[in-house]
């Protein structure tokens, strides 16, 4: 996960677009050295997040970053635009030739930090069809972290997985309750049992627990554990990154 610095319009934006781009590319270089499989771009520093429409200059800056990352990285590249700016993320991915989206609020509704988030599957897939970019995969969070799910309190995570599958999602992402918290292992096992598409863990992976979670998912979105002191918005720590990737490579080799 490349946590992009505050974009134009965000409260912490400092007016230096070149620094935003260079920081993202610096992180990309470190990830490339460590041998990660894929990259995800996210406007993580744009706190507090807002629902779309996002500021036009922020979108343009993110497009520039996405294009530069695409030029430099041969593996899969994805993007998430907070909060729930999923059609904006699709627009950026289409223009920059990215490979996938991480989407919140794919099915049903929940309450996020910016308010009510409604299901987006119908509009998003129609937009993907209209743009002619159906090769861009959509991975949807289910029972997403940092959100209240009382609106669907009568539903289990398995119900949401089944609905996401029914609504043609390409894969589901399972998280803990908050950033840096791992998901429940029993809950993951239930999701794996019923899911007929890839299951990705979207939070809480560390060098210490990856061995436990490795058999329970098809992929892992990792951000905080690569950063100084394991903090969500910390700078990338090359030693932490290399240590995790060494453990991950060992697990992959054991199971190959």
Coordinates of C-alpha atoms in Angstrom, one line a residue:
X1 CA 0.0 0.0 0.0
X2 CA 1.4 3.4 -1.0
X3 CA -0.2 5.9 1.3
X4 CA -0.2 9.1 -0.8
X5 CA 0.5 12.3 1.0
X6 CA -2.3 14.9 1.4
X7 CA -3.8 15.8 -1.9
X8 CA -5.0 19.3 -3.0
X9 CA -8.0 20.3 -1.0
X10 CA -7.2 18.1 2.0
X11 CA -6.8 19.9 5.4
X12 CA -3.1 18.8 5.6
X13 CA -2.2 19.6 2.0
X14 CA 1.0 21.8 2.0
X15 CA 0.9 23.0 -1.6
X16 CA 3.8 20.9 -2.9
X17 CA 2.5 18.6 -5.6
X18 CA 6.0 17.5 -6.6
X19 CA 6.7 16.2 -3.1
X20 CA 3.5 14.2 -3.2
X21 CA 4.5 12.5 -6.4
X22 CA 8.2 12.0 -5.4
X23 CA 7.2 10.4 -2.1
X24 CA 4.9 8.0 -3.8
X25 CA 7.6 7.0 -6.2
X26 CA 10.2 6.7 -3.4
X27 CA 7.8 4.2 -1.7
X28 CA 7.4 2.4 -5.0
X29 CA 11.2 2.0 -5.3
X30 CA 11.4 0.5 -1.8
X31 CA 8.6 -1.9 -2.5
X32 CA 10.2 -2.9 -5.8
X33 CA 13.5 -3.6 -4.0
X34 CA 11.7 -5.8 -1.5
X35 CA 10.0 -7.8 -4.2
X36 CA 6.3 -7.2 -3.5
X37 CA 3.8 -8.8 -5.9
X38 CA 1.4 -5.9 -6.3
X39 CA 0.9 -2.2 -5.4
X40 CA -2.2 -0.4 -4.2
X41 CA -2.5 3.4 -4.2
X42 CA -4.6 5.1 -1.6
X43 CA -5.2 8.7 -0.6
X44 CA -4.6 7.7 3.0
X45 CA -3.4 11.1 4.3
X46 CA -6.6 13.0 3.1
X47 CA -8.0 13.0 6.7
X48 CA -10.8 13.5 7.5
X49 CA -12.1 11.7 4.4
X50 CA -15.1 12.9 2.4
X51 CA -17.6 11.2 0.1
X52 CA -17.4 12.1 -3.6
X53 CA -17.1 14.3 -5.4
X54 CA -13.5 14.7 -4.5
X55 CA -11.6 17.9 -5.4
X56 CA -10.7 18.0 -9.1
X57 CA -7.1 18.8 -8.5
X58 CA -6.8 15.9 -6.0
X59 CA -8.1 13.6 -8.7
X60 CA -5.7 15.0 -11.3
X61 CA -2.8 14.6 -9.0
X62 CA -3.7 11.0 -8.3
X63 CA -4.0 10.3 -12.0
X64 CA -0.5 11.6 -12.4
X65 CA 0.9 9.4 -9.7
X66 CA -1.0 6.4 -11.1
X67 CA 0.5 6.9 -14.5
X68 CA 4.0 7.3 -13.1
X69 CA 3.6 4.1 -11.0
X70 CA 2.3 2.3 -14.0
X71 CA 5.4 3.3 -16.0
X72 CA 7.7 2.0 -13.3
X73 CA 6.0 -1.2 -12.0
X74 CA 5.3 -4.3 -14.1
X75 CA 3.1 -6.1 -11.6
X76 CA -0.6 -5.6 -10.8
X77 CA -1.5 -2.1 -9.6
X78 CA -4.7 -1.2 -7.8
X79 CA -6.3 1.9 -6.3
X80 CA -8.7 2.9 -3.5
X81 CA -10.1 6.5 -3.2
X82 CA -11.5 7.3 0.2
X83 CA -14.2 7.6 1.2
X84 CA -16.1 5.4 -1.1
X85 CA -15.2 7.4 -4.2
X86 CA -15.3 4.2 -6.1
X87 CA -16.3 5.6 -9.5
X88 CA -13.5 8.1 -9.2
X89 CA -11.1 5.3 -8.5
X90 CA -12.4 3.5 -11.6
X91 CA -11.9 6.6 -13.7
X92 CA -8.3 6.9 -12.5
X93 CA -7.6 3.2 -13.0
X94 CA -9.0 3.3 -16.6
X95 CA -6.9 6.3 -17.6
X96 CA -3.7 5.0 -16.0
X97 CA -4.1 1.4 -17.2
X98 CA -4.3 0.0 -13.6
X99 CA -5.5 -3.5 -12.9
X100 CA -7.9 -3.5 -9.9
X101 CA -9.9 -1.4 -7.4
X102 CA -10.4 -1.8 -3.7
X103 CA -14.0 -0.8 -3.1
X104 CA -15.9 0.0 0.1
X105 CA -19.7 -0.2 0.1
X106 CA -20.0 -2.7 -2.8
X107 CA -23.2 -4.2 -1.5
X108 CA -25.8 -3.1 1.1
X109 CA -25.1 0.0 3.2
X110 CA -23.1 1.0 6.2
X111 CA -22.1 4.2 8.2
X112 CA -18.6 5.4 7.7
X113 CA -16.7 8.3 9.1
X114 CA -18.1 10.6 6.4
X115 CA -21.7 9.3 6.8
X116 CA -24.0 6.9 5.1
X117 CA -22.3 4.8 2.4
X118 CA -24.7 3.1 0.0
X119 CA -24.1 0.0 -2.1
X120 CA -22.3 0.9 -5.4
X121 CA -22.2 -2.4 -7.3
X122 CA -24.8 -1.6 -9.9
X123 CA -23.5 1.9 -10.8
X124 CA -19.9 0.8 -10.7
X125 CA -20.2 -2.2 -13.0
X126 CA -22.3 -0.2 -15.4
X127 CA -19.6 2.5 -15.4
X128 CA -16.9 -0.2 -16.0
X129 CA -18.9 -1.5 -18.9
X130 CA -19.4 2.0 -20.4
X131 CA -15.7 2.7 -20.2
X132 CA -14.8 -0.6 -21.8
X133 CA -12.5 -1.6 -19.0
X134 CA -14.0 -4.8 -17.7
X135 CA -10.5 -6.2 -17.3
X136 CA -10.1 -4.0 -14.2
X137 CA -11.0 -6.3 -11.3
X138 CA -13.1 -5.2 -8.3
X139 CA -12.3 -6.4 -4.9
X140 CA -15.0 -5.4 -2.4
X141 CA -14.6 -5.0 1.4
X142 CA -17.2 -6.9 3.4
X143 CA -18.2 -5.6 6.9
X144 CA -15.5 -2.9 6.3
X145 CA -13.3 -1.7 9.1
X146 CA -13.8 1.8 10.7
X147 CA -17.6 1.5 10.0
X148 CA -20.8 0.9 11.9
X149 CA -22.8 -2.0 10.5
X150 CA -26.0 -1.8 12.5
X151 CA -28.0 -1.3 9.3
X152 CA -27.1 -4.9 8.4
X153 CA -26.9 -6.1 12.0
X154 CA -29.3 -9.0 11.2
X155 CA -26.8 -10.3 8.6
X156 CA -23.6 -12.3 9.0
X157 CA -20.5 -11.6 7.0
X158 CA -21.3 -14.7 5.0
X159 CA -24.5 -13.1 3.8
X160 CA -22.6 -10.1 2.6
X161 CA -20.1 -12.3 0.8
X162 CA -22.9 -14.2 -0.9
X163 CA -24.5 -10.9 -2.0
X164 CA -21.3 -9.5 -3.3
X165 CA -20.8 -12.7 -5.3
X166 CA -24.3 -12.5 -6.6
X167 CA -23.5 -8.9 -7.7
X168 CA -20.5 -10.1 -9.7
X169 CA -17.6 -9.0 -7.5
X170 CA -14.2 -10.3 -8.5
X171 CA -13.0 -10.9 -4.9
X172 CA -13.8 -10.0 -1.3
X173 CA -11.6 -8.3 1.3
X174 CA -11.9 -9.2 5.0
X175 CA -10.5 -6.9 7.7
X176 CA -10.4 -6.4 11.5
X177 CA -12.4 -3.7 13.1
X178 CA -9.8 -1.0 12.6
X179 CA -6.5 -0.4 10.6
X180 CA -3.7 -2.6 11.9
X181 CA -6.1 -5.1 13.5
X182 CA -6.3 -8.6 11.9
X183 CA -9.6 -10.2 11.1
X184 CA -11.1 -13.0 13.1
X185 CA -9.6 -16.3 12.1
X186 CA -12.9 -18.2 12.6
X187 CA -14.7 -15.6 10.6
X188 CA -12.1 -15.9 7.8
X189 CA -12.6 -19.7 7.8
X190 CA -16.3 -19.3 7.4
X191 CA -15.8 -16.9 4.5
X192 CA -13.3 -19.2 2.8
X193 CA -15.8 -22.1 3.1
X194 CA -18.6 -20.3 1.2
X195 CA -16.7 -18.0 -1.1
X196 CA -16.2 -19.0 -4.8
X197 CA -13.9 -16.1 -5.5
X198 CA -10.6 -14.9 -4.1
X199 CA -10.5 -13.9 -0.4
X200 CA -8.1 -11.2 0.6
X201 CA -7.0 -10.1 4.0
X202 CA -7.1 -6.3 4.2
X203 CA -5.6 -5.4 7.6
X204 CA -3.5 -6.4 10.5
X205 CA -0.8 -8.6 8.9
X206 CA 2.6 -8.6 10.6
X207 CA 5.7 -10.7 10.5
X208 CA 4.5 -12.3 13.7
X209 CA 1.1 -13.4 12.5
X210 CA 1.5 -14.0 8.8
X211 CA 2.3 -17.6 9.3
X212 CA -1.1 -18.1 11.0
X213 CA -3.1 -16.2 8.4
X214 CA -1.2 -17.3 5.2
X215 CA -3.4 -20.5 4.7
X216 CA -6.6 -18.5 5.2
X217 CA -6.5 -16.1 2.2
X218 CA -5.5 -15.8 -1.4
X219 CA -3.8 -12.4 -1.0
X220 CA -2.9 -9.7 1.6
X221 CA -3.1 -5.9 1.5
X222 CA -0.3 -4.8 3.8
X223 CA 0.5 -1.2 4.8
X224 CA 1.0 -0.3 8.5
X225 CA 3.4 -3.1 9.3
X226 CA 5.8 -1.8 6.7
X227 CA 6.0 1.6 8.3
X228 CA 7.9 3.2 11.2
X229 CA 6.6 1.7 14.5
X230 CA 3.9 0.0 12.5
X231 CA 1.9 3.2 12.3
X232 CA -0.7 3.7 9.6
X233 CA 0.7 7.0 8.3
X234 CA 4.3 6.5 9.2
X235 CA 7.2 6.5 6.7
X236 CA 8.2 3.3 5.1
X237 CA 10.8 1.4 7.2
X238 CA 13.0 -0.6 4.9
X239 CA 14.1 -3.0 7.6
X240 CA 10.4 -3.8 8.6
X241 CA 9.6 -4.2 5.0
X242 CA 12.4 -6.6 4.3
X243 CA 11.8 -8.6 7.4
X244 CA 8.2 -9.2 6.6
X245 CA 8.9 -10.1 2.9
X246 CA 11.6 -12.5 4.0
X247 CA 9.1 -14.3 6.2
X248 CA 6.5 -14.2 3.5
X249 CA 8.9 -15.6 0.9
X250 CA 9.7 -18.4 3.3
X251 CA 6.0 -19.3 3.7
X252 CA 5.5 -19.3 -0.1
X253 CA 8.5 -21.5 -0.7
X254 CA 7.3 -24.0 2.0
X255 CA 3.9 -24.4 0.3
X256 CA 5.1 -24.4 -3.3

